[in-house]
Amino acid sequence: MIPLKRRKISHTESHQNESCKFPHVPIFILERKMGASRRSFLTRLARSKGFLIKEAYSSAVTHVVSENNSGDEVQSWLENQTGVDTSTSVHLLDVSWFTESMAAGRPVTVQDKHRLKVNPKCNGDDNVILMKSYACQRRTPLKHHNLFLTEALELLAENAEFSENEGRSVAFRRAASVLKALPHRVHSMDELKSLPCLGEHSQRVIKEILEDGTSREVESTRQSEQFQAMKALTGIFGVGVRTADRWFRKGLRSPTDLIRMGQPLNRAQQAGVQYYDDLQKPVTKAEADVISDIVQQAVCAVLPGAEIQLMGGFRRGKEFGHDVDFLITHPEEGKEEGLMAKIIKWLEERGLLLYQKTTRNSYLEKMDGPARPPNNMDRFERCFSIFKLQISDRSTGSHAERSVSQSETLSWRAVRIDLVVSPYCQFAFATLGWTGSKLFERELRRWAGQEKHMSLSSHALYDNNQKHYLRAQTEEEIFAYLGLEFIPPSERNA
Ligand code: CTP
Ligand code: MN
Ligand code: MN
């Protein structure tokens, strides 16, 4: 609904920005009870004096001006518009603040006499939870209270991905994510009334689970041949939704079907099928730590001073993952060039890689401009690989085996690892972009674009208003640019 209008608006606003003297006081004038013509008169007047007037309300707005409205009326109007709680973030002001500011030729200090009085919400419900609507505005811990609901919604999200219905999939994921951020278990639909992002379909599923213990739609999806086959096939390393769907239509259902039917496979898929069972097994934090030590050793050996950081789910505090993600850099800009090839060589020489495919860095700020790369893939030098992890059999081996060899026998398992090399000046952005969760990242980019008129990627942050890149050394600085409270990795499990 918004895009067309938004484009028009940002056009006038960006025109205006050139003459704007007070960009830090974005004002929204409420049309309600004021009427369109008075509003547009006030808008023109203010802009001519260098004030920043926003056409549409967004959380970028700091001052809301209205006439003949009570504070409660303005607040509920804003909340209906945005689903965002406005009580703490914005000044709700009478037009008197506006007139005084016009007379002074600058935004005057907000005083009590300017403020509209807002009554504390008292709908008899003390435990109404104020939930922000973007996942990047909320804290989402790893362990939460509503797994019985989120597991169901995420299964529907996954199923929507299998039919390439991205909108539907994101809607289910957002709904699940809201429930993950709740501080308690949901018992009744009443408790959900004030929550954002719960669409009609998600609510129907939740209601059914609350009432009957299970949802028919979820269970029939879970049992369906198509869902199970798509899950098995996309679970193969190197196989995406498109390929899996094509194979499903040919009657293939599982990795064994691929072998049995002699399905031609590319190199990645061959490795995926070969190590399928291992790669299906979750990677433990302990295993991730062992691999970290080895990769660290490789990195130090080939480029002293290089830094390596564990990313993805393990950085968010997960105890298990589907892979291990690493980000590597060197404090001296440029030193990181060619680093990936050297690391891979070091690992390969020691027989530690079962498969690897490196893609070159293709990000160039000037050429690529601010927009994010197509399909959100960032373009660092990166390596998707399968690691051969030696496991000492001390804990798992049988007594018989041990008595034979006396010393411990060695076996191994395959583990997916992702390596990314980033130039130092992009390290903070890469860190933020590779910590996840995927939904958290997605919401950060949506927030940046829709609320701040900025473009965020794993390389950079570009301010479309000021038309320049914003530099950052830390994740904290990026959150600050975005006007967001800093959320630590352990609470980005959206
Ligand atoms: N990522 C990315 N581009 C990709 C794949 C992943 O930018 N092509 C980012 C994701 O946005 C995420 C991080 O890399 O922030 C880790 O992705 P992934 O390993 O898939 O997920 P995890 O959160 O680590 O979950 P898991 O424990 O299952 O690995
Ligand atoms: Mn991961
Ligand atoms: Mn990964």
CSV table of C-alpha atoms in Angstrom, one decimal, residues 5-384:
chain,number,residue,atom,x,y,z
A,5,LYS,CA,2.9,7.2,-2.0
A,6,ARG,CA,6.2,6.9,-0.3
A,7,ARG,CA,8.1,7.6,-3.5
A,8,LYS,CA,6.2,10.7,-4.2
A,9,ILE,CA,6.7,11.9,-0.6
A,10,SER,CA,10.4,11.3,-0.5
A,11,HIS,CA,10.7,13.2,-3.7
A,12,THR,CA,9.3,16.4,-2.2
A,13,GLU,CA,11.1,15.8,1.0
A,14,SER,CA,14.4,15.3,-0.6
A,15,HIS,CA,13.9,18.6,-2.5
A,16,GLN,CA,13.1,20.2,0.8
A,17,ASN,CA,16.1,18.8,2.5
A,18,GLU,CA,18.5,21.0,0.6
A,19,SER,CA,17.1,24.1,2.3
A,20,CYS,CA,16.4,22.4,5.6
A,21,LYS,CA,18.0,24.1,8.6
A,22,PHE,CA,16.7,21.7,11.3
A,23,PRO,CA,17.0,18.2,10.0
A,24,HIS,CA,17.2,16.8,13.6
A,25,VAL,CA,13.6,17.9,14.3
A,26,PRO,CA,11.4,16.0,11.9
A,27,ILE,CA,7.9,17.3,12.4
A,28,PHE,CA,4.6,15.6,11.5
A,29,ILE,CA,1.5,17.8,11.3
A,30,LEU,CA,-1.7,15.8,12.0
A,31,GLU,CA,-4.5,16.6,9.5
A,32,ARG,CA,-7.2,15.2,11.7
A,33,LYS,CA,-9.6,18.0,12.8
A,34,MET,CA,-7.3,20.5,11.1
A,35,GLY,CA,-8.1,19.9,7.5
A,36,ALA,CA,-6.0,19.4,4.5
A,37,SER,CA,-5.8,23.1,3.4
A,38,ARG,CA,-4.7,24.4,6.8
A,39,ARG,CA,-2.2,21.6,7.1
A,40,SER,CA,-0.7,22.3,3.7
A,41,PHE,CA,-0.5,26.0,4.6
A,42,LEU,CA,1.4,25.3,7.8
A,43,THR,CA,3.6,22.9,5.9
A,44,ARG,CA,4.6,25.4,3.3
A,45,LEU,CA,5.1,28.1,6.0
A,46,ALA,CA,7.4,25.8,8.1
A,47,ARG,CA,9.4,24.6,5.1
A,48,SER,CA,10.0,28.2,3.9
A,49,LYS,CA,11.6,28.8,7.3
A,50,GLY,CA,13.8,25.7,7.0
A,51,PHE,CA,11.9,23.3,9.1
A,52,LEU,CA,11.7,19.6,8.2
A,53,ILE,CA,8.1,18.6,7.7
A,54,LYS,CA,7.4,14.9,7.1
A,55,GLU,CA,4.4,14.1,4.9
A,56,ALA,CA,3.9,10.7,6.5
A,57,TYR,CA,4.2,9.7,10.1
A,58,SER,CA,7.1,7.3,10.8
A,59,SER,CA,9.2,6.6,13.8
A,60,ALA,CA,11.8,9.1,12.4
A,61,VAL,CA,9.4,11.8,13.5
A,62,THR,CA,10.2,13.4,16.8
A,63,HIS,CA,7.6,16.2,17.0
A,64,VAL,CA,3.9,15.6,16.2
A,65,VAL,CA,1.8,18.8,16.0
A,66,SER,CA,-2.0,18.9,16.1
A,67,GLU,CA,-4.8,21.3,16.6
A,68,ASN,CA,-8.0,20.7,18.6
A,69,ASN,CA,-7.1,17.1,19.4
A,70,SER,CA,-6.6,15.6,22.9
A,71,GLY,CA,-3.4,13.8,23.6
A,72,ASP,CA,-5.3,10.5,23.8
A,73,GLU,CA,-6.8,11.1,20.4
A,74,VAL,CA,-3.5,11.8,18.8
A,75,GLN,CA,-1.8,8.9,20.5
A,76,SER,CA,-4.4,6.4,19.4
A,77,TRP,CA,-4.5,7.8,15.9
A,78,LEU,CA,-0.7,7.3,15.6
A,79,GLU,CA,-0.8,3.9,17.0
A,80,ASN,CA,-3.5,2.9,14.6
A,81,GLN,CA,-1.4,4.2,11.8
A,82,THR,CA,1.8,2.5,12.7
A,83,GLY,CA,1.2,-0.2,15.3
A,84,VAL,CA,4.1,1.5,17.0
A,85,ASP,CA,4.0,2.6,20.6
A,86,THR,CA,4.6,6.3,20.6
A,87,SER,CA,4.3,7.1,24.3
A,88,THR,CA,8.0,7.5,24.9
A,89,SER,CA,9.5,8.3,21.6
A,90,VAL,CA,7.8,11.4,20.4
A,91,HIS,CA,6.6,14.8,21.6
A,92,LEU,CA,2.8,15.2,21.1
A,93,LEU,CA,2.4,18.9,20.8
A,94,ASP,CA,-0.3,21.5,20.5
A,95,VAL,CA,-0.1,23.9,17.6
A,96,SER,CA,1.0,26.6,20.1
A,97,TRP,CA,4.5,25.1,20.0
A,98,PHE,CA,4.4,25.3,16.2
A,99,THR,CA,3.3,29.0,16.1
A,100,GLU,CA,6.0,30.0,18.7
A,101,SER,CA,8.6,28.1,16.7
A,102,MET,CA,7.6,29.9,13.5
A,103,ALA,CA,7.8,33.2,15.3
A,104,ALA,CA,11.2,32.4,16.7
A,105,GLY,CA,12.5,31.0,13.3
A,106,ARG,CA,13.7,27.8,15.0
A,107,PRO,CA,12.2,24.9,16.9
A,108,VAL,CA,11.6,26.3,20.5
A,109,THR,CA,12.3,24.1,23.5
A,110,VAL,CA,9.3,22.0,24.3
A,111,GLN,CA,7.6,23.1,27.6
A,112,ASP,CA,4.8,21.5,29.5
A,113,LYS,CA,2.3,24.1,28.2
A,114,HIS,CA,3.0,22.8,24.7
A,115,ARG,CA,2.5,19.1,25.5
A,116,LEU,CA,-0.8,17.4,25.0
A,117,LYS,CA,-1.9,15.4,28.0
A,118,VAL,CA,-2.0,11.7,27.5
A,119,ASN,CA,-3.8,9.6,30.1
A,120,PRO,CA,-2.0,6.4,31.1
A,121,LYS,CA,-3.6,3.5,29.4
A,122,CYS,CA,-6.2,2.0,31.7
A,123,ASN,CA,-8.3,-0.6,30.0
A,124,GLY,CA,-8.3,-2.6,33.2
A,125,ASP,CA,-5.6,-4.8,31.8
A,126,ASP,CA,-2.4,-4.2,33.6
A,127,ASN,CA,-0.4,-6.8,31.7
A,128,VAL,CA,-0.9,-5.3,28.3
A,129,ILE,CA,2.5,-5.7,26.6
A,130,LEU,CA,3.9,-3.0,24.5
A,131,MET,CA,5.6,-4.7,21.6
A,132,LYS,CA,7.5,-2.8,19.0
A,133,SER,CA,6.6,-3.8,15.5
A,134,TYR,CA,10.1,-4.3,14.0
A,135,ALA,CA,12.1,-7.3,15.3
A,136,CYS,CA,15.2,-5.1,15.4
A,137,GLN,CA,13.5,-2.9,18.0
A,138,ARG,CA,12.9,-5.8,20.3
A,139,ARG,CA,15.0,-8.2,22.4
A,140,THR,CA,14.4,-11.8,21.4
A,141,PRO,CA,16.2,-14.3,23.6
A,142,LEU,CA,17.2,-17.8,22.5
A,143,LYS,CA,15.0,-19.6,24.9
A,144,HIS,CA,11.4,-18.4,25.0
A,145,HIS,CA,8.0,-19.5,26.2
A,146,ASN,CA,6.0,-20.2,23.1
A,147,LEU,CA,7.8,-22.9,21.2
A,148,PHE,CA,4.5,-24.8,20.8
A,149,LEU,CA,3.2,-21.9,18.7
A,150,THR,CA,6.4,-20.7,17.0
A,151,GLU,CA,7.3,-24.1,15.8
A,152,ALA,CA,3.9,-24.4,14.1
A,153,LEU,CA,4.1,-21.0,12.5
A,154,GLU,CA,7.7,-21.5,11.3
A,155,LEU,CA,6.7,-24.8,9.7
A,156,LEU,CA,4.1,-22.9,7.7
A,157,ALA,CA,6.7,-20.3,6.9
A,158,GLU,CA,9.0,-23.0,5.6
A,159,ASN,CA,6.3,-24.5,3.5
A,160,ALA,CA,5.6,-21.1,2.0
A,161,GLU,CA,9.3,-20.9,1.1
A,162,PHE,CA,9.0,-24.2,-0.7
A,163,SER,CA,6.4,-22.7,-2.9
A,164,GLU,CA,8.4,-19.5,-3.3
A,165,ASN,CA,5.7,-17.5,-1.6
A,166,GLU,CA,8.1,-15.0,0.2
A,167,GLY,CA,5.4,-12.6,1.4
A,168,ARG,CA,3.5,-15.4,3.1
A,169,SER,CA,6.7,-16.9,4.6
A,170,VAL,CA,7.8,-13.6,6.1
A,171,ALA,CA,4.4,-13.0,7.5
A,172,PHE,CA,4.5,-16.3,9.4
A,173,ARG,CA,8.1,-15.6,10.5
A,174,ARG,CA,7.2,-12.2,11.8
A,175,ALA,CA,4.3,-13.6,13.7
A,176,ALA,CA,6.5,-16.3,15.3
A,177,SER,CA,9.1,-13.7,16.2
A,178,VAL,CA,6.6,-11.6,18.1
A,179,LEU,CA,5.6,-14.6,20.2
A,180,LYS,CA,9.3,-15.4,20.8
A,181,ALA,CA,9.7,-11.9,22.4
A,182,LEU,CA,6.8,-12.4,24.8
A,183,PRO,CA,7.9,-12.8,28.5
A,184,HIS,CA,5.3,-15.5,29.2
A,185,ARG,CA,3.5,-18.4,27.6
A,186,VAL,CA,0.3,-17.5,25.7
A,187,HIS,CA,-2.9,-18.9,27.2
A,188,SER,CA,-5.6,-17.1,25.4
A,189,MET,CA,-6.3,-15.0,22.3
A,190,ASP,CA,-7.1,-12.0,24.6
A,191,GLU,CA,-3.4,-11.7,25.4
A,192,LEU,CA,-2.6,-11.1,21.8
A,193,LYS,CA,-4.9,-8.2,21.2
A,194,SER,CA,-2.2,-5.5,21.4
A,195,LEU,CA,0.5,-7.3,19.5
A,196,PRO,CA,1.7,-6.3,16.1
A,197,CYS,CA,2.4,-8.6,13.1
A,198,LEU,CA,-0.2,-11.2,13.9
A,199,GLY,CA,-2.1,-11.5,10.7
A,200,GLU,CA,-5.5,-13.2,10.3
A,201,HIS,CA,-4.0,-16.5,9.1
A,202,SER,CA,-1.5,-16.7,12.0
A,203,GLN,CA,-4.2,-15.8,14.5
A,204,ARG,CA,-6.3,-18.6,13.2
A,205,VAL,CA,-3.5,-21.1,13.6
A,206,ILE,CA,-2.7,-19.9,17.1
A,207,LYS,CA,-6.4,-20.0,18.1
A,208,GLU,CA,-6.7,-23.6,16.9
A,209,ILE,CA,-3.6,-24.6,18.8
A,210,LEU,CA,-4.7,-22.9,22.0
A,211,GLU,CA,-8.1,-24.5,21.8
A,212,ASP,CA,-7.4,-28.0,20.4
A,213,GLY,CA,-3.7,-28.4,21.2
A,214,THR,CA,-2.9,-28.7,17.5
A,215,SER,CA,-3.6,-27.1,14.1
A,216,ARG,CA,-5.0,-29.2,11.3
A,217,GLU,CA,-3.3,-27.1,8.7
A,218,VAL,CA,0.0,-27.5,10.4
A,219,GLU,CA,-0.3,-31.2,10.9
A,220,SER,CA,-1.5,-32.0,7.4
A,221,THR,CA,1.4,-29.9,6.0
A,222,ARG,CA,3.8,-31.7,8.2
A,223,GLN,CA,2.6,-35.1,7.0
A,224,SER,CA,2.3,-34.1,3.3
A,225,GLU,CA,4.5,-35.9,0.9
A,226,GLN,CA,5.5,-32.7,-0.8
A,227,PHE,CA,6.6,-30.9,2.4
A,228,GLN,CA,8.6,-33.9,3.5
A,229,ALA,CA,10.2,-34.4,0.1
A,230,MET,CA,11.0,-30.7,-0.2
A,231,LYS,CA,12.5,-30.7,3.3
A,232,ALA,CA,14.7,-33.7,2.5
A,233,LEU,CA,15.8,-32.4,-0.8
A,234,THR,CA,16.5,-28.8,0.2
A,235,GLY,CA,18.3,-30.3,3.2
A,236,ILE,CA,21.0,-31.4,0.8
A,237,PHE,CA,24.0,-29.0,0.6
A,238,GLY,CA,23.9,-27.3,-2.8
A,239,VAL,CA,20.2,-27.8,-3.4
A,240,GLY,CA,17.9,-24.8,-3.4
A,241,VAL,CA,14.1,-24.6,-3.6
A,242,ARG,CA,14.0,-24.4,-7.4
A,243,THR,CA,16.1,-27.6,-7.9
A,244,ALA,CA,14.2,-29.5,-5.2
A,245,ASP,CA,10.9,-28.6,-6.8
A,246,ARG,CA,12.0,-29.7,-10.2
A,247,TRP,CA,13.2,-33.0,-8.8
A,248,PHE,CA,10.0,-33.4,-6.8
A,249,ARG,CA,8.0,-33.1,-10.0
A,250,LYS,CA,10.2,-35.8,-11.5
A,251,GLY,CA,9.1,-38.1,-8.7
A,252,LEU,CA,12.3,-37.8,-6.6
A,253,ARG,CA,11.8,-37.7,-2.9
A,254,SER,CA,15.1,-38.1,-1.1
A,255,PRO,CA,18.9,-38.3,-1.4
A,256,THR,CA,18.7,-42.0,-1.9
A,257,ASP,CA,16.2,-41.5,-4.8
A,258,LEU,CA,18.8,-39.2,-6.5
A,259,ILE,CA,21.4,-42.0,-6.3
A,260,ARG,CA,19.0,-44.7,-7.3
A,261,MET,CA,17.7,-42.8,-10.4
A,262,GLY,CA,21.2,-41.6,-11.4
A,263,GLN,CA,20.2,-37.9,-11.2
A,264,PRO,CA,23.1,-35.8,-12.6
A,265,LEU,CA,24.5,-33.6,-9.8
A,266,ASN,CA,26.9,-30.7,-9.7
A,267,ARG,CA,30.0,-30.9,-7.5
A,268,ALA,CA,28.4,-29.3,-4.5
A,269,GLN,CA,25.4,-31.5,-4.7
A,270,GLN,CA,27.6,-34.6,-4.9
A,271,ALA,CA,29.3,-33.6,-1.7
A,272,GLY,CA,25.9,-32.8,-0.2
A,273,VAL,CA,24.6,-36.3,-1.0
A,274,GLN,CA,27.8,-38.0,0.0
A,275,TYR,CA,27.9,-36.3,3.5
A,276,TYR,CA,24.1,-36.0,3.9
A,277,ASP,CA,23.8,-37.9,7.2
A,278,ASP,CA,26.6,-36.0,8.9
A,279,LEU,CA,25.4,-32.7,7.6
A,280,GLN,CA,21.9,-33.4,9.0
A,281,LYS,CA,23.3,-33.9,12.5
A,282,PRO,CA,23.4,-30.6,14.4
A,283,VAL,CA,26.8,-29.2,15.1
A,284,THR,CA,27.5,-28.7,18.8
A,285,LYS,CA,29.1,-25.6,20.3
A,286,ALA,CA,31.9,-27.8,21.5
A,287,GLU,CA,32.5,-29.0,17.9
A,288,ALA,CA,32.3,-25.3,16.7
A,289,ASP,CA,35.0,-24.4,19.3
A,290,VAL,CA,37.3,-27.2,18.1
A,291,ILE,CA,36.9,-26.0,14.5
A,292,SER,CA,37.4,-22.4,15.6
A,293,ASP,CA,40.8,-23.3,17.1
A,294,ILE,CA,41.9,-25.0,13.9
A,295,VAL,CA,40.7,-22.1,11.6
A,296,GLN,CA,42.3,-19.6,14.0
A,297,GLN,CA,45.6,-21.6,13.7
A,298,ALA,CA,45.3,-21.5,9.9
A,299,VAL,CA,44.6,-17.8,9.8
A,300,CYS,CA,47.5,-16.9,12.1
A,301,ALA,CA,49.9,-19.1,10.2
A,302,VAL,CA,49.2,-17.5,6.8
A,303,LEU,CA,48.7,-13.9,8.0
A,304,PRO,CA,49.9,-13.0,11.4
A,305,GLY,CA,47.7,-10.3,13.0
A,306,ALA,CA,44.6,-11.4,11.2
A,307,GLU,CA,41.5,-11.6,13.3
A,308,ILE,CA,38.8,-14.2,13.3
A,309,GLN,CA,35.3,-14.1,14.9
A,310,LEU,CA,32.7,-16.8,15.3
A,311,MET,CA,29.4,-15.6,13.7
A,312,GLY,CA,25.9,-16.8,13.0
A,313,GLY,CA,23.9,-18.8,15.5
A,314,PHE,CA,26.9,-19.5,17.7
A,315,ARG,CA,27.5,-15.8,18.2
A,316,ARG,CA,23.9,-15.5,19.3
A,317,GLY,CA,24.5,-18.1,22.0
A,318,LYS,CA,23.0,-21.2,20.3
A,319,GLU,CA,24.2,-24.6,21.6
A,320,PHE,CA,23.6,-26.2,18.2
A,321,GLY,CA,23.8,-25.1,14.6
A,322,HIS,CA,23.5,-26.3,11.0
A,323,ASP,CA,27.0,-25.0,10.3
A,324,VAL,CA,29.8,-22.9,11.7
A,325,ASP,CA,30.3,-19.3,10.4
A,326,PHE,CA,33.5,-17.3,10.6
A,327,LEU,CA,34.4,-13.7,9.7
A,328,ILE,CA,38.0,-12.9,9.1
A,329,THR,CA,39.8,-9.5,8.8
A,330,HIS,CA,43.1,-7.7,9.3
A,331,PRO,CA,43.4,-4.4,11.0
A,332,GLU,CA,45.6,-3.1,8.2
A,333,GLU,CA,43.4,-2.4,5.3
A,334,GLY,CA,44.3,-4.3,2.1
A,335,LYS,CA,46.2,-7.0,4.0
A,336,GLU,CA,43.2,-9.2,3.8
A,337,GLU,CA,43.5,-9.5,0.0
A,338,GLY,CA,44.3,-13.0,-1.1
A,339,LEU,CA,43.8,-14.2,2.5
A,340,MET,CA,41.0,-16.7,1.7
A,341,ALA,CA,43.1,-18.6,-0.8
A,342,LYS,CA,45.9,-19.0,1.7
A,343,ILE,CA,43.6,-20.2,4.4
A,344,ILE,CA,42.0,-22.8,2.1
A,345,LYS,CA,45.4,-24.0,0.9
A,346,TRP,CA,46.6,-24.4,4.6
A,347,LEU,CA,43.5,-26.4,5.4
A,348,GLU,CA,43.6,-28.5,2.3
A,349,GLU,CA,47.2,-29.4,2.7
A,350,ARG,CA,46.2,-30.9,6.1
A,351,GLY,CA,43.3,-32.9,4.6
A,352,LEU,CA,40.8,-30.8,6.6
A,353,LEU,CA,38.5,-29.9,3.7
A,354,LEU,CA,36.1,-32.4,2.1
A,355,TYR,CA,34.7,-29.7,-0.2
A,356,GLN,CA,35.2,-26.0,-0.8
A,357,LYS,CA,34.0,-23.4,-3.2
A,358,THR,CA,35.3,-19.8,-2.9
A,359,THR,CA,33.6,-16.8,-4.5
A,360,ARG,CA,35.6,-13.6,-5.1
A,361,ASN,CA,34.9,-10.3,-3.5
A,362,SER,CA,32.9,-8.3,-5.9
A,363,TYR,CA,31.8,-5.3,-3.8
A,364,LEU,CA,33.0,-1.9,-5.0
A,365,GLU,CA,31.4,1.0,-3.3
A,366,LYS,CA,31.6,3.4,-6.2
A,367,MET,CA,30.4,1.0,-8.8
A,368,ASP,CA,27.7,-0.7,-6.8
A,369,GLY,CA,26.2,2.4,-5.2
A,370,PRO,CA,24.1,2.3,-2.1
A,371,ALA,CA,21.5,-0.3,-3.0
A,372,ARG,CA,21.9,-3.7,-1.5
A,373,PRO,CA,23.3,-6.4,-3.7
A,374,PRO,CA,20.7,-8.4,-5.7
A,375,ASN,CA,19.0,-11.1,-3.7
A,376,ASN,CA,20.7,-9.8,-0.6
A,377,MET,CA,23.8,-11.9,-1.1
A,378,ASP,CA,26.7,-9.9,0.1
A,379,ARG,CA,29.8,-10.0,-1.9
A,380,PHE,CA,32.8,-10.6,0.3
A,381,GLU,CA,35.3,-13.1,-0.5
A,382,ARG,CA,33.6,-16.1,0.9
A,383,CYS,CA,34.0,-19.9,1.0
A,384,PHE,CA,31.3,-22.5,1.5
